[in-house]
Structures are given as structure tokens and as C-alpha cells.
PDB file of C-alpha atoms in Angstrom:
ATOM      1  CA  MET A   1      78.392 179.754  51.362  1.00  0.00           C
ATOM      2  CA  PRO A   2      79.055 176.124  52.266  1.00  0.00           C
ATOM      3  CA  ALA A   3      80.662 173.899  49.682  1.00  0.00           C
ATOM      4  CA  LYS A   4      78.269 171.567  47.927  1.00  0.00           C
ATOM      5  CA  THR A   5      78.837 167.887  48.442  1.00  0.00           C
ATOM      6  CA  LYS A   6      77.549 165.066  46.338  1.00  0.00           C
ATOM      7  CA  ALA A   7      75.904 162.065  47.911  1.00  0.00           C
ATOM      8  CA  ALA A   8      78.218 159.235  48.847  1.00  0.00           C
ATOM      9  CA  SER A   9      77.224 155.615  49.023  1.00  0.00           C
ATOM     10  CA  PRO A  10      77.851 153.595  52.177  1.00  0.00           C
ATOM     11  CA  GLN A  11      80.675 151.831  50.337  1.00  0.00           C
ATOM     12  CA  ASP A  12      82.263 155.198  49.453  1.00  0.00           C
ATOM     13  CA  ALA A  13      82.100 156.191  53.112  1.00  0.00           C
ATOM     14  CA  ILE A  14      84.371 153.338  54.164  1.00  0.00           C
ATOM     15  CA  ASP A  15      86.513 152.817  51.062  1.00  0.00           C
ATOM     16  CA  PRO A  16      90.004 154.013  52.096  1.00  0.00           C
ATOM     17  CA  ALA A  17      90.687 155.198  48.552  1.00  0.00           C
ATOM     18  CA  LYS A  18      87.612 157.433  48.711  1.00  0.00           C
ATOM     19  CA  ALA A  19      87.205 158.334  52.408  1.00  0.00           C
ATOM     20  CA  LEU A  20      90.292 160.553  52.192  1.00  0.00           C
ATOM     21  CA  VAL A  21      88.986 162.436  49.142  1.00  0.00           C
ATOM     22  CA  PRO A  22      87.880 165.895  50.331  1.00  0.00           C
ATOM     23  CA  VAL A  23      84.338 165.731  48.919  1.00  0.00           C
ATOM     24  CA  VAL A  24      83.717 162.282  50.458  1.00  0.00           C
ATOM     25  CA  HIS A  25      85.293 163.397  53.739  1.00  0.00           C
ATOM     26  CA  ARG A  26      82.987 166.460  53.831  1.00  0.00           C
ATOM     27  CA  THR A  27      79.977 164.320  52.957  1.00  0.00           C
ATOM     28  CA  ASN A  28      80.813 161.819  55.705  1.00  0.00           C
ATOM     29  CA  ALA A  29      81.328 164.656  58.203  1.00  0.00           C
ATOM     30  CA  MET A  30      77.976 166.172  57.191  1.00  0.00           C
ATOM     31  CA  HIS A  31      76.117 162.868  57.617  1.00  0.00           C
ATOM     32  CA  VAL A  32      77.745 162.193  60.969  1.00  0.00           C
ATOM     33  CA  LYS A  33      77.179 165.726  62.274  1.00  0.00           C
ATOM     34  CA  ARG A  34      73.500 165.599  61.327  1.00  0.00           C
ATOM     35  CA  ASP A  35      72.608 161.994  62.113  1.00  0.00           C
ATOM     36  CA  PHE A  36      74.980 160.490  64.694  1.00  0.00           C
ATOM     37  CA  TRP A  37      73.415 161.719  67.934  1.00  0.00           C
ATOM     38  CA  PRO A  38      69.782 161.219  66.884  1.00  0.00           C
ATOM     39  CA  LYS A  39      70.565 157.631  65.859  1.00  0.00           C
ATOM     40  CA  MET A  40      72.692 156.952  68.928  1.00  0.00           C
ATOM     41  CA  ARG A  41      69.876 158.181  71.165  1.00  0.00           C
ATOM     42  CA  ARG A  42      67.555 155.658  69.492  1.00  0.00           C
ATOM     43  CA  VAL A  43      69.873 152.644  69.536  1.00  0.00           C
ATOM     44  CA  ALA A  44      72.418 153.120  72.356  1.00  0.00           C
ATOM     45  CA  SER A  45      70.835 150.474  74.536  1.00  0.00           C
ATOM     46  CA  ARG A  46      70.651 147.942  71.678  1.00  0.00           C
ATOM     47  CA  VAL A  47      74.097 148.079  70.089  1.00  0.00           C
ATOM     48  CA  PRO A  48      77.013 146.459  71.898  1.00  0.00           C
ATOM     49  CA  PHE A  49      79.507 148.769  70.180  1.00  0.00           C
ATOM     50  CA  ALA A  50      77.887 152.038  71.338  1.00  0.00           C
ATOM     51  CA  LYS A  51      80.824 153.016  73.571  1.00  0.00           C
ATOM     52  CA  GLN A  52      83.312 152.479  70.741  1.00  0.00           C
ATOM     53  CA  ALA A  53      81.170 154.461  68.295  1.00  0.00           C
ATOM     54  CA  ILE A  54      80.810 157.356  70.732  1.00  0.00           C
ATOM     55  CA  ALA A  55      84.549 157.295  71.498  1.00  0.00           C
ATOM     56  CA  ALA A  56      85.217 157.365  67.750  1.00  0.00           C
ATOM     57  CA  TRP A  57      82.910 160.384  67.441  1.00  0.00           C
ATOM     58  CA  TYR A  58      84.814 162.189  70.196  1.00  0.00           C
ATOM     59  CA  ALA A  59      88.098 161.341  68.459  1.00  0.00           C
ATOM     60  CA  THR A  60      86.802 162.904  65.230  1.00  0.00           C
ATOM     61  CA  GLN A  61      86.125 166.110  67.145  1.00  0.00           C
ATOM     62  CA  ASP A  62      89.626 166.219  68.649  1.00  0.00           C
ATOM     63  CA  PRO A  63      92.059 168.494  66.782  1.00  0.00           C
ATOM     64  CA  GLU A  64      94.910 166.175  67.865  1.00  0.00           C
ATOM     65  CA  THR A  65      93.458 163.235  65.904  1.00  0.00           C
ATOM     66  CA  PRO A  66      95.426 162.774  62.644  1.00  0.00           C
ATOM     67  CA  PHE A  67      93.504 163.516  59.434  1.00  0.00           C
ATOM     68  CA  ARG A  68      93.726 159.959  58.057  1.00  0.00           C
ATOM     69  CA  ALA A  69      92.353 158.480  61.280  1.00  0.00           C
ATOM     70  CA  LYS A  70      89.665 161.153  61.488  1.00  0.00           C
ATOM     71  CA  ALA A  71      88.621 160.544  57.873  1.00  0.00           C
ATOM     72  CA  MET A  72      88.349 156.776  58.327  1.00  0.00           C
ATOM     73  CA  LEU A  73      86.559 157.090  61.674  1.00  0.00           C
ATOM     74  CA  LEU A  74      84.099 159.493  60.051  1.00  0.00           C
ATOM     75  CA  GLY A  75      83.647 156.975  57.252  1.00  0.00           C
ATOM     76  CA  ALA A  76      82.791 154.214  59.719  1.00  0.00           C
ATOM     77  CA  LEU A  77      80.404 156.497  61.614  1.00  0.00           C
ATOM     78  CA  ALA A  78      78.802 157.641  58.360  1.00  0.00           C
ATOM     79  CA  TYR A  79      78.244 154.000  57.430  1.00  0.00           C
ATOM     80  CA  PHE A  80      76.592 153.500  60.831  1.00  0.00           C
ATOM     81  CA  VAL A  81      74.204 156.449  60.400  1.00  0.00           C
ATOM     82  CA  MET A  82      73.325 155.938  56.731  1.00  0.00           C
ATOM     83  CA  PRO A  83      69.867 154.406  56.395  1.00  0.00           C
ATOM     84  CA  VAL A  84      70.945 152.164  53.524  1.00  0.00           C
ATOM     85  CA  ASP A  85      73.748 149.704  54.126  1.00  0.00           C
ATOM     86  CA  ALA A  86      74.589 146.062  53.517  1.00  0.00           C
ATOM     87  CA  ILE A  87      72.219 144.780  56.218  1.00  0.00           C
ATOM     88  CA  PRO A  88      69.420 147.232  57.055  1.00  0.00           C
ATOM     89  CA  ASP A  89      69.335 148.151  60.743  1.00  0.00           C
ATOM     90  CA  VAL A  90      65.624 147.372  61.003  1.00  0.00           C
ATOM     91  CA  PHE A  91      66.433 143.653  61.118  1.00  0.00           C
ATOM     92  CA  ALA A  92      66.708 142.664  64.759  1.00  0.00           C
ATOM     93  CA  VAL A  93      70.049 141.338  66.000  1.00  0.00           C
ATOM     94  CA  VAL A  94      71.810 141.073  62.621  1.00  0.00           C
ATOM     95  CA  GLY A  95      70.906 144.588  61.469  1.00  0.00           C
ATOM     96  CA  PHE A  96      73.875 146.185  63.184  1.00  0.00           C
ATOM     97  CA  SER A  97      76.354 143.386  62.493  1.00  0.00           C
ATOM     98  CA  ASP A  98      77.714 145.061  59.356  1.00  0.00           C
ATOM     99  CA  ASP A  99      78.028 148.372  61.214  1.00  0.00           C
ATOM    100  CA  ALA A 100      79.907 146.593  64.023  1.00  0.00           C
ATOM    101  CA  ALA A 101      82.210 144.898  61.510  1.00  0.00           C
ATOM    102  CA  VAL A 102      83.001 148.178  59.758  1.00  0.00           C
ATOM    103  CA  LEU A 103      83.696 149.945  63.042  1.00  0.00           C
ATOM    104  CA  ALA A 104      85.833 147.026  64.275  1.00  0.00           C
ATOM    105  CA  ALA A 105      87.903 147.060  61.075  1.00  0.00           C
ATOM    106  CA  VAL A 106      88.522 150.796  61.315  1.00  0.00           C
ATOM    107  CA  LEU A 107      89.340 150.531  65.035  1.00  0.00           C
ATOM    108  CA  ALA A 108      91.794 147.727  64.308  1.00  0.00           C
ATOM    109  CA  THR A 109      93.680 150.082  62.021  1.00  0.00           C
ATOM    110  CA  PHE A 110      93.156 153.496  63.610  1.00  0.00           C
ATOM    111  CA  GLY A 111      92.174 152.602  67.179  1.00  0.00           C
ATOM    112  CA  ALA A 112      95.383 154.091  68.583  1.00  0.00           C
ATOM    113  CA  SER A 113      93.985 157.493  67.637  1.00  0.00           C
ATOM    114  CA  ILE A 114      91.135 157.011  70.085  1.00  0.00           C
ATOM    115  CA  LYS A 115      92.624 158.028  73.413  1.00  0.00           C
ATOM    116  CA  ASP A 116      91.588 157.104  76.957  1.00  0.00           C
ATOM    117  CA  ARG A 117      89.976 160.544  77.310  1.00  0.00           C
ATOM    118  CA  HIS A 118      87.682 159.726  74.354  1.00  0.00           C
ATOM    119  CA  TYR A 119      86.672 156.407  75.935  1.00  0.00           C
ATOM    120  CA  ASP A 120      86.144 158.037  79.342  1.00  0.00           C
ATOM    121  CA  ARG A 121      83.900 160.673  77.825  1.00  0.00           C
ATOM    122  CA  ALA A 122      82.083 158.009  75.779  1.00  0.00           C
ATOM    123  CA  ARG A 123      81.421 155.950  78.916  1.00  0.00           C
ATOM    124  CA  GLN A 124      79.991 159.004  80.704  1.00  0.00           C
ATOM    125  CA  THR A 125      77.869 159.940  77.686  1.00  0.00           C
ATOM    126  CA  LEU A 126      76.585 156.393  77.291  1.00  0.00           C
ATOM    127  CA  GLU A 127      75.559 156.281  80.947  1.00  0.00           C
ATOM    128  CA  LYS A 128      73.624 159.529  80.459  1.00  0.00           C
ATOM    129  CA  LEU A 129      72.018 158.248  77.250  1.00  0.00           C
ATOM    130  CA  ARG A 130      70.922 154.989  78.807  1.00  0.00           C
ATOM    131  CA  ALA A 131      69.448 156.848  81.783  1.00  0.00           C
ATOM    132  CA  ASP A 132      67.771 159.510  79.607  1.00  0.00           C
ATOM    133  CA  PRO A 133      67.842 159.051  75.790  1.00  0.00           C
ATOM    134  CA  SER A 134      66.843 162.693  75.302  1.00  0.00           C
ATOM    135  CA  ALA A 135      69.837 163.950  77.316  1.00  0.00           C
ATOM    136  CA  GLU A 136      72.064 166.538  75.661  1.00  0.00           C
ATOM    137  CA  THR A 137      75.129 164.665  74.404  1.00  0.00           C
ATOM    138  CA  GLU A 138      76.937 166.797  71.877  1.00  0.00           C
ATOM    139  CA  ALA A 139      78.881 168.985  74.314  1.00  0.00           C
TER     140      ALA A 139
END
């Protein structure tokens, strides 16, 4: 039986003191697993940080990525997929600015954990998504 996780707020997802807590880490991983690809399919052509977000996702799936980096990357991705955040994504142009800022801050700290292979795969995936948003991307 899977462990129960309590809901985390967007601030919990990216708070370094909380993102490393097992229940928050599991909650972030659950949100990202469930919501990342559906959201990315919808917004890939509109967000300038799509390649970085996809590369971060691939890094979280890599067993060589250190736990701390994985936890913080998952936190940033969870913030991106959560429907409620500081600036709702429904607002054109500025809606993703908080998501971009969160991802940029995490990449500034843990970006070395995202390897060239993650970026290469992200570029290929993004090309497929932009050509066909319904394309299978999770492999």
C-alpha cells in the first residue's frame, strides 16, 4: 500500500527546509509524476524555460542525481505544475514569471546536477512536443 502524503503548499514545495523532508519530497514527486507532462504538453510552446524544466525532469529520473538536487528540482517542478502559486498561470505573459524565477533559483544552486545528456534529451523531447503536443514524452 502506498504511503499517504499530506498536501503541500507551493511554498512548501520550494522551501529548502521542507523540500528535503520525506513527506514533502514524496508529495512533490507525486505532483510532478502526475501533472508535469500534461502541463508541459499544454504550455511547451509558450514558456521560454521549457527546455530547462524538461531537463530538470530528466535529472530527477536519473539515479546518478544526488538526493538534495533531486529533491529541490522536484520542488521547483512541483511549483510549476501546482495550479495555485504566487502568480496564476492563466495570466498571459506574467503568469509563468514566478515559475521561471523558482526554476532559475534552483538551477543556479543545483544546475550542475543537470548533465548534458539531460539537456540533449530535453531538446529532443521539446522538438517532438512542439511538432505534436500529444506525442509520447515520458520514455
